[in-house]
Amino acid sequence: MAQEAGFGDDLETGLDSIVITPLDDGDVAGFGTGGLSLEDLQSLPNDGYQQELQDITTELQEEVVSGSGATVRALDKLTGAVEDLSLDVGGTANFGRIQVFLGDCRSPKGNPSGDAYAYLVVRVEGMEAPAFSGWMVASSPALNAMDHQRYDIWPLSCTTS
């Protein structure tokens, strides 16, 4: 098909027309050839793009505390069953064919029902690898959601005591 379009002749003649020219002993390829040298760059004024940063706005990170446990909501998409699971840090709970492990739960200091986030490991019966392992944010569970065809899990709040 390439020969029908006239490409065969171009490929054959094009290979012969490539010329490779070696560098002379005096030519050095690399930094400083045909452009600015290091000395030229150092002699440029330090204004323009290299201005000092002024009026930098900083944002304080919200102080968080670890909770002693968490409340996690579980949903069975097939049956519509919903259950709130109370977990201690390091503890597990079962819901249907899944097992939920809570590694940690953190929330803003003084507001455990606020924007909590929990480290969860979810295992499904019969599967060796976890269906989910990571942090979930209560206010935005879709940021790092568990991808399972039947079950859904998301944290609600941290518990303290």
XYZ file of C-alpha atoms in Angstrom, residues 4-161:
158
model
C 0.891 2.553 -4.295
C 0.936 5.940 -2.574
C 4.446 6.638 -3.861
C 6.184 6.255 -0.505
C 8.380 3.317 -1.494
C 10.554 5.428 -3.787
C 10.950 8.177 -1.182
C 12.024 5.713 1.505
C 14.631 4.093 -0.683
C 16.119 7.348 -1.974
C 15.787 9.129 1.376
C 18.077 6.671 3.149
C 20.927 7.382 0.768
C 20.621 11.149 1.119
C 21.306 11.288 4.887
C 24.702 12.884 5.488
C 26.503 12.428 8.799
C 29.189 15.039 9.467
C 31.547 14.452 12.422
C 32.549 17.353 14.670
C 35.964 18.909 14.139
C 38.439 18.639 16.994
C 37.892 22.318 17.871
C 34.085 22.080 18.006
C 32.554 21.245 21.360
C 28.845 20.580 21.556
C 26.996 21.543 24.687
C 26.579 24.513 27.019
C 27.774 27.887 25.764
C 27.927 27.162 22.045
C 25.943 29.502 19.859
C 24.259 31.179 22.841
C 24.942 32.865 26.139
C 27.939 31.810 28.176
C 27.961 31.482 31.945
C 29.833 34.795 32.189
C 27.167 36.511 30.046
C 24.409 35.197 32.306
C 26.190 36.296 35.489
C 26.655 39.843 34.168
C 22.898 40.332 33.587
C 21.104 42.607 36.111
C 19.096 40.917 38.869
C 15.818 42.653 38.082
C 12.907 41.690 35.882
C 11.917 38.103 36.495
C 14.123 37.725 39.556
C 12.277 40.136 41.832
C 12.058 39.536 45.548
C 8.841 37.992 46.753
C 6.774 40.428 48.773
C 3.428 40.220 50.494
C 3.436 36.443 50.669
C 0.172 35.112 52.013
C 0.603 32.121 54.267
C -2.064 29.792 55.475
C -1.921 28.114 58.845
C -2.534 24.414 58.903
C -5.463 23.467 61.088
C -4.441 21.666 64.260
C -5.764 18.098 64.363
C -6.052 15.443 67.032
C -6.257 11.672 66.754
C -9.466 10.150 67.990
C -9.854 6.920 69.908
C -12.192 5.549 67.258
C -14.544 6.394 64.417
C -18.059 5.970 63.150
C -18.076 4.603 59.613
C -21.143 4.157 57.424
C -21.420 1.013 55.296
C -23.803 0.530 52.373
C -24.753 -2.673 50.569
C -25.695 -1.420 47.105
C -27.433 -4.687 46.221
C -29.843 -4.889 49.173
C -29.886 -1.217 50.164
C -28.841 -2.077 53.720
C -27.087 0.753 55.580
C -25.278 0.378 58.897
C -23.173 2.710 61.034
C -20.136 0.853 62.363
C -18.422 2.002 65.563
C -14.726 1.154 65.442
C -11.880 1.635 67.884
C -8.464 2.533 66.446
C -6.835 -0.796 65.590
C -10.204 -2.564 65.622
C -12.254 -4.265 62.925
C -15.952 -4.620 62.162
C -17.817 -6.836 59.713
C -20.602 -5.814 57.355
C -21.923 -8.410 54.932
C -18.893 -9.930 53.207
C -16.476 -7.118 54.067
C -14.217 -6.484 57.038
C -13.330 -2.867 57.906
C -10.131 -2.041 59.850
C -9.574 1.430 61.341
C -5.913 2.467 61.469
C -6.435 6.044 62.685
C -9.022 8.810 62.770
C -8.130 12.505 62.911
C -10.305 15.586 63.198
C -9.925 19.323 63.847
C -9.011 20.049 67.457
C -12.160 20.675 69.499
C -14.499 19.475 66.726
C -14.473 15.653 66.396
C -17.626 15.668 64.279
C -16.068 18.228 61.920
C -13.971 17.391 58.901
C -12.795 13.974 60.107
C -10.540 11.756 58.071
C -9.873 8.089 58.718
C -7.294 5.545 57.591
C -9.271 2.460 56.571
C -8.376 -0.977 55.245
C -11.321 -2.858 53.739
C -11.048 -6.547 52.890
C -13.612 -8.637 51.020
C -14.201 -12.324 51.799
C -12.332 -14.509 49.322
C -9.984 -11.770 48.097
C -6.357 -11.680 49.225
C -5.657 -8.018 48.401
C -7.615 -5.307 50.221
C -10.477 -3.686 48.302
C -9.395 -0.367 49.817
C -6.454 0.888 51.842
C -5.987 4.597 52.511
C -7.316 7.818 53.980
C -10.942 8.869 53.478
C -12.265 12.342 54.241
C -15.713 12.526 55.847
C -16.716 15.737 54.067
C -15.528 14.493 50.641
C -15.496 10.680 50.545
C -15.326 10.703 46.735
C -11.789 12.150 46.872
C -10.454 8.698 47.723
C -13.375 6.313 47.443
C -13.497 2.549 47.679
C -14.237 1.117 44.242
C -16.354 -1.987 44.825
C -19.343 -3.171 42.834
C -21.448 -4.089 45.881
C -20.227 -2.221 48.978
C -19.499 1.388 49.815
C -17.800 2.727 52.951
C -17.195 6.268 54.199
C -16.252 7.837 57.553
C -18.755 10.010 59.426
C -16.850 11.252 62.477
C -14.118 10.511 64.985
C -14.895 9.499 68.535
C -12.959 10.688 71.565
C -12.952 9.393 75.116
